[in-house]
């Protein structure tokens, strides 16, 4: 069920009403659990079984792991969890990709192997809930936390509908304690939660889908040769805004929806396009994934504790796998690889120019921030292009090495991209260190109500948009 | 914008809610949006818009899913002319059946729609194929993509999307501003007149006609009366057809000869797909009949140039062995005029369908040979159909 659908609106209103009527905390949690299964089944009912497999395997594995003292047994239990979760992910997400690459490799050596094309439908959000449940088992294995005492609580943690299909990837240590005592949203929380949902939908439906997606689709869908430099850049900038508003919009909706039931979810974005450098960027973009990769991959690999070369290798491995997490395509791996290179180069530059004063001036920060944003846009080309050929053509068009590129965007689209992206970057710099809550507190009620109302009016005007969120496919 | 004022404690992660009277803000927002929406609704009604069901992939998918149950007698496939010019109630009354399932789709190459119907194993009724030759043989682009989207939506139609359609139709029947064709934010923005760069102008997609029809829940289209003969709306739509009904530029590096060869190969492949689909339907006991619907004016001349009758319509009949009814072959069908050159008015659609019924029945009962144009036929003389150009080709 999409947040930006009428079905969800009715589902959410009915659920909120029923949740408010029930008095027993256990009943309320059960209601949320059933509703979450319905939410997921609304896409493809059989895939609910995957949630049950993930939930039951990790529940029993973690429980046994906690009481088991023998290390070998504990490792075996961890392997059961890893194989079950990553196995499902590998089958559904990477099966076709692996087969295609196998065929290419044997073909390279002159052999012919052609298997029937697998007709596998990717279950929505499988990468998100797989990583979420894995963090639980890994935390129990690493003795960072104890297993949940309640299967109901744990099932709700895995399935809680606001974050189920596109995050934030919530840690058990954040969520499970919230299940211990009854949670009821105050009128303040409910109103603020509804505001966040409106803001998230505005970002997704109005800014991403209506304002920016058409330009990005026109440019990346152009298959009749090179593009004019201006159009290529406008398309990439449009995509940078589209993917931010799409994904951040989902996260904001999820946070708002959870708040309406009294639950708190962590932030997933903190003004990423105002980042100064790439280590800063990854503290601001898809925070729940980057912190997951840091805690369960980068640090276990040795992090930065084993020398410069090893640190760079660890960074690269982490980012390549992070790229692969996004999709079964080498273009995503290239996207992750570019970020890995950026991070490694940044580490070197930081050590080389540690004493440079200009870096800490306002102008220096702004210049470095804009450079970061520029380089991030280069990576988006590989993220969005479906082939390396198209990515290469885009890059060449952007740096202007191919003359006579096609002008494909209407002036209206160029202006829209310029205004929306300009305002986005400026707003992110203004709010670089100010939370939305702090900004909201500065507004009088009437102004806040008006801003809210204007966003709702735009949503009413943009009616009928039921485009899926980009990150659902991951 | 950051959105974090939070802390972690024994109760887990806790988000802070900003201070302020948020319930009051909520009330202000609701009052504001209701007021603006009401004003907007009045404004668009003043502009002549009326509530209508939106033509979407979901609506097509719902109609297509009716074929998954046995008992459907008749299906209509084609593009917009088959949606406008056939009156479903007249079909139902004449043949004493339930109204046909309307699966024609505006602006599409209907081949994929036909293949989807051919794949409906529980369906063995009659298929009426509306023919707009120029669209049946479009190899790519929006006409193919739209059909692909509709069939894809049917094949992967989720419970959530089904529910969404059921919930949205009552709203669409209530509010005129829900018109997605013209009044969606994206469409409103696209209408802001800003001059394009000269080189960019050639790469802009042709403008689609503005809203000039209403449809009901069974996808019966009726032309809006504001699109009457000689009206500014009709003239505007005529202008837009000129942009739409023209061959696309050849891909870079392809010579006109190569393009001609590619298109020829596509036509043959398309005819083969058509033959297979019709054969599949017939093997289940279905009857198939083609109907060439009227067009007039300059658009008709363009169609004659793009898709000559012998090379397209006649070949469709020959390849499939199915009967066909060409409006030009029957005096009672050939004296209709289209306000915007392509579709009949609501009242003409009823009359046209009434006149068509006995001809269609005859074609179905006696599938071959069907009526063919004869040069000596007085009904086909230029005098009897002055708007329709060369009557021996289409």
Short mmCIF file of C-alpha atoms in Angstrom, two decimals, chain A residues 1-2 5-7 10 41-43 45 173-174 177-178 183 187-189 191-192 194 206 210-211 222 224-225 230-231 244 255 259 264-267 269-271 284 406-415 427-428 431-438 440-441 445-446 448-450 452-454 456-458 460-466, chain B residues 1-6 8-30 32-33 36-37 40 54 58 140 153 156-165 167-169 171 177-180 183-186 188-192 194-201 203-204 248-252:
data_model
loop_
_atom_site.label_atom_id
_atom_site.label_comp_id
_atom_site.label_asym_id
_atom_site.label_seq_id
_atom_site.Cartn_x
_atom_site.Cartn_y
_atom_site.Cartn_z
CA UNK A 1 0.00 0.00 0.00
CA UNK A 2 1.46 3.32 -0.98
CA UNK A 5 -2.85 6.51 -2.21
CA UNK A 6 -6.46 6.84 -1.25
CA UNK A 7 -6.38 3.28 0.02
CA UNK A 10 -8.72 5.17 4.50
CA UNK A 41 -0.26 -7.98 1.71
CA UNK A 42 -1.96 -5.15 -0.16
CA UNK A 43 0.91 -5.42 -2.69
CA UNK A 45 -0.47 -11.31 -0.34
CA UNK A 173 17.39 -1.30 20.73
CA UNK A 174 15.44 1.73 19.54
CA UNK A 177 11.82 -0.80 24.55
CA UNK A 178 8.96 1.30 23.14
CA UNK A 183 1.99 4.28 23.99
CA UNK A 187 -3.04 15.59 20.62
CA UNK A 188 0.28 17.37 20.13
CA UNK A 189 1.97 14.21 18.89
CA UNK A 191 -1.07 16.77 15.07
CA UNK A 192 2.69 16.91 14.63
CA UNK A 194 -0.02 14.37 10.70
CA UNK A 206 4.45 17.55 -5.52
CA UNK A 210 5.27 16.50 -10.34
CA UNK A 211 8.09 19.05 -10.45
CA UNK A 222 16.71 10.10 -24.21
CA UNK A 224 18.80 9.40 -29.66
CA UNK A 225 22.39 10.41 -28.98
CA UNK A 230 22.57 22.35 -20.03
CA UNK A 231 19.95 19.66 -20.51
CA UNK A 244 15.96 13.14 -2.19
CA UNK A 255 8.18 9.06 11.16
CA UNK A 259 4.24 9.25 15.88
CA UNK A 264 9.34 7.27 17.70
CA UNK A 265 11.44 6.44 14.66
CA UNK A 266 14.90 7.91 14.10
CA UNK A 267 15.83 10.38 11.36
CA UNK A 269 18.08 12.45 6.45
CA UNK A 270 19.72 15.59 7.81
CA UNK A 271 20.19 18.13 4.99
CA UNK A 284 23.23 12.91 6.53
CA UNK A 406 20.15 17.54 -28.26
CA UNK A 407 18.15 20.12 -26.34
CA UNK A 408 15.30 18.08 -24.94
CA UNK A 409 13.90 20.03 -22.00
CA UNK A 410 11.29 22.75 -22.33
CA UNK A 411 12.20 26.14 -20.88
CA UNK A 412 9.50 25.63 -18.26
CA UNK A 413 11.21 22.42 -17.13
CA UNK A 414 14.62 24.11 -16.94
CA UNK A 415 13.15 26.89 -14.82
CA UNK A 427 17.07 25.49 2.54
CA UNK A 428 19.40 22.64 3.40
CA UNK A 431 18.70 24.16 8.15
CA UNK A 432 22.06 22.46 8.21
CA UNK A 433 22.17 22.46 11.97
CA UNK A 434 18.60 23.36 12.84
CA UNK A 435 16.05 20.60 13.23
CA UNK A 436 12.60 20.87 11.69
CA UNK A 437 11.16 20.85 15.19
CA UNK A 438 13.26 23.85 16.17
CA UNK A 440 8.62 24.89 13.55
CA UNK A 441 8.76 26.30 17.07
CA UNK A 445 0.35 28.85 14.94
CA UNK A 446 -1.43 30.67 12.15
CA UNK A 448 2.27 27.02 10.64
CA UNK A 449 -1.36 26.24 9.83
CA UNK A 450 -1.08 28.22 6.62
CA UNK A 452 0.37 23.12 6.27
CA UNK A 453 -2.75 24.21 4.37
CA UNK A 454 -0.75 25.28 1.30
CA UNK A 456 -2.44 20.20 1.39
CA UNK A 457 -3.78 22.36 -1.43
CA UNK A 458 -0.86 21.31 -3.64
CA UNK A 460 -5.18 18.12 -3.72
CA UNK A 461 -4.15 19.67 -7.03
CA UNK A 462 -1.63 16.92 -7.72
CA UNK A 463 -4.37 14.34 -7.21
CA UNK A 464 -4.19 10.98 -8.85
CA UNK A 465 -0.46 10.50 -8.47
CA UNK A 466 0.17 6.93 -7.38
CA UNK B 1 15.90 20.00 6.49
CA UNK B 2 16.90 18.16 9.61
CA UNK B 3 14.11 16.62 11.58
CA UNK B 4 15.64 15.56 14.81
CA UNK B 5 15.16 16.65 18.33
CA UNK B 6 15.32 13.36 20.04
CA UNK B 8 17.39 7.70 23.75
CA UNK B 9 16.57 6.41 27.20
CA UNK B 10 15.34 3.27 28.90
CA UNK B 11 12.11 3.53 26.96
CA UNK B 12 14.02 3.41 23.70
CA UNK B 13 14.24 6.19 21.20
CA UNK B 14 12.03 9.21 21.90
CA UNK B 15 11.25 11.96 19.40
CA UNK B 16 10.60 15.39 20.73
CA UNK B 17 7.46 17.18 19.59
CA UNK B 18 7.97 20.91 19.10
CA UNK B 19 6.17 23.29 21.38
CA UNK B 20 3.16 25.04 19.91
CA UNK B 21 -0.55 24.57 19.61
CA UNK B 22 -0.49 22.05 16.78
CA UNK B 23 -4.17 21.08 17.00
CA UNK B 24 -5.03 24.73 16.25
CA UNK B 25 -2.62 24.71 13.29
CA UNK B 26 -4.30 21.54 12.11
CA UNK B 27 -7.73 23.18 12.19
CA UNK B 28 -6.41 26.23 10.31
CA UNK B 29 -4.90 23.95 7.66
CA UNK B 30 -8.11 21.96 7.22
CA UNK B 32 -7.80 26.58 4.45
CA UNK B 33 -7.68 23.52 2.22
CA UNK B 36 -9.43 26.72 -1.51
CA UNK B 37 -10.72 23.40 -2.84
CA UNK B 40 -11.26 25.75 -7.21
CA UNK B 54 -10.88 9.35 -15.15
CA UNK B 58 -6.74 0.94 -13.22
CA UNK B 140 6.74 2.48 -30.53
CA UNK B 153 -1.52 -2.94 -14.54
CA UNK B 156 0.06 -7.06 -11.64
CA UNK B 157 -3.00 -5.41 -10.18
CA UNK B 158 -2.55 -5.32 -6.42
CA UNK B 159 -5.38 -5.41 -3.88
CA UNK B 160 -4.34 -1.91 -2.86
CA UNK B 161 -4.77 -0.59 -6.40
CA UNK B 162 -8.15 -2.26 -6.71
CA UNK B 163 -9.28 -0.65 -3.49
CA UNK B 164 -7.86 2.69 -4.60
CA UNK B 165 -9.94 2.63 -7.77
CA UNK B 167 -12.54 4.56 -3.46
CA UNK B 168 -11.63 7.15 -6.07
CA UNK B 169 -14.54 6.66 -8.50
CA UNK B 171 -14.98 11.17 -5.66
CA UNK B 177 -11.59 19.25 -10.25
CA UNK B 178 -10.64 15.58 -10.09
CA UNK B 179 -10.21 15.59 -13.86
CA UNK B 180 -6.71 14.19 -14.28
CA UNK B 183 -6.60 19.77 -14.08
CA UNK B 184 -3.78 17.87 -12.41
CA UNK B 185 -1.01 20.08 -11.07
CA UNK B 186 1.47 18.79 -13.65
CA UNK B 188 -1.63 23.03 -15.14
CA UNK B 189 2.09 23.77 -14.93
CA UNK B 190 2.63 22.44 -18.44
CA UNK B 191 0.17 25.00 -19.75
CA UNK B 192 2.21 27.99 -18.57
CA UNK B 194 6.96 30.00 -21.90
CA UNK B 195 8.83 30.08 -25.17
CA UNK B 196 11.15 27.14 -25.76
CA UNK B 197 14.63 27.27 -27.24
CA UNK B 198 14.28 26.76 -31.00
CA UNK B 199 16.29 23.54 -31.01
CA UNK B 200 14.37 22.21 -28.00
CA UNK B 201 11.00 22.90 -29.58
CA UNK B 203 12.08 17.58 -29.31
CA UNK B 204 8.97 18.39 -27.32
CA UNK B 248 8.19 10.41 -36.06
CA UNK B 249 11.64 11.56 -37.24
CA UNK B 250 13.98 8.71 -38.19
CA UNK B 251 16.43 7.63 -35.49
CA UNK B 252 19.93 9.12 -35.82
#
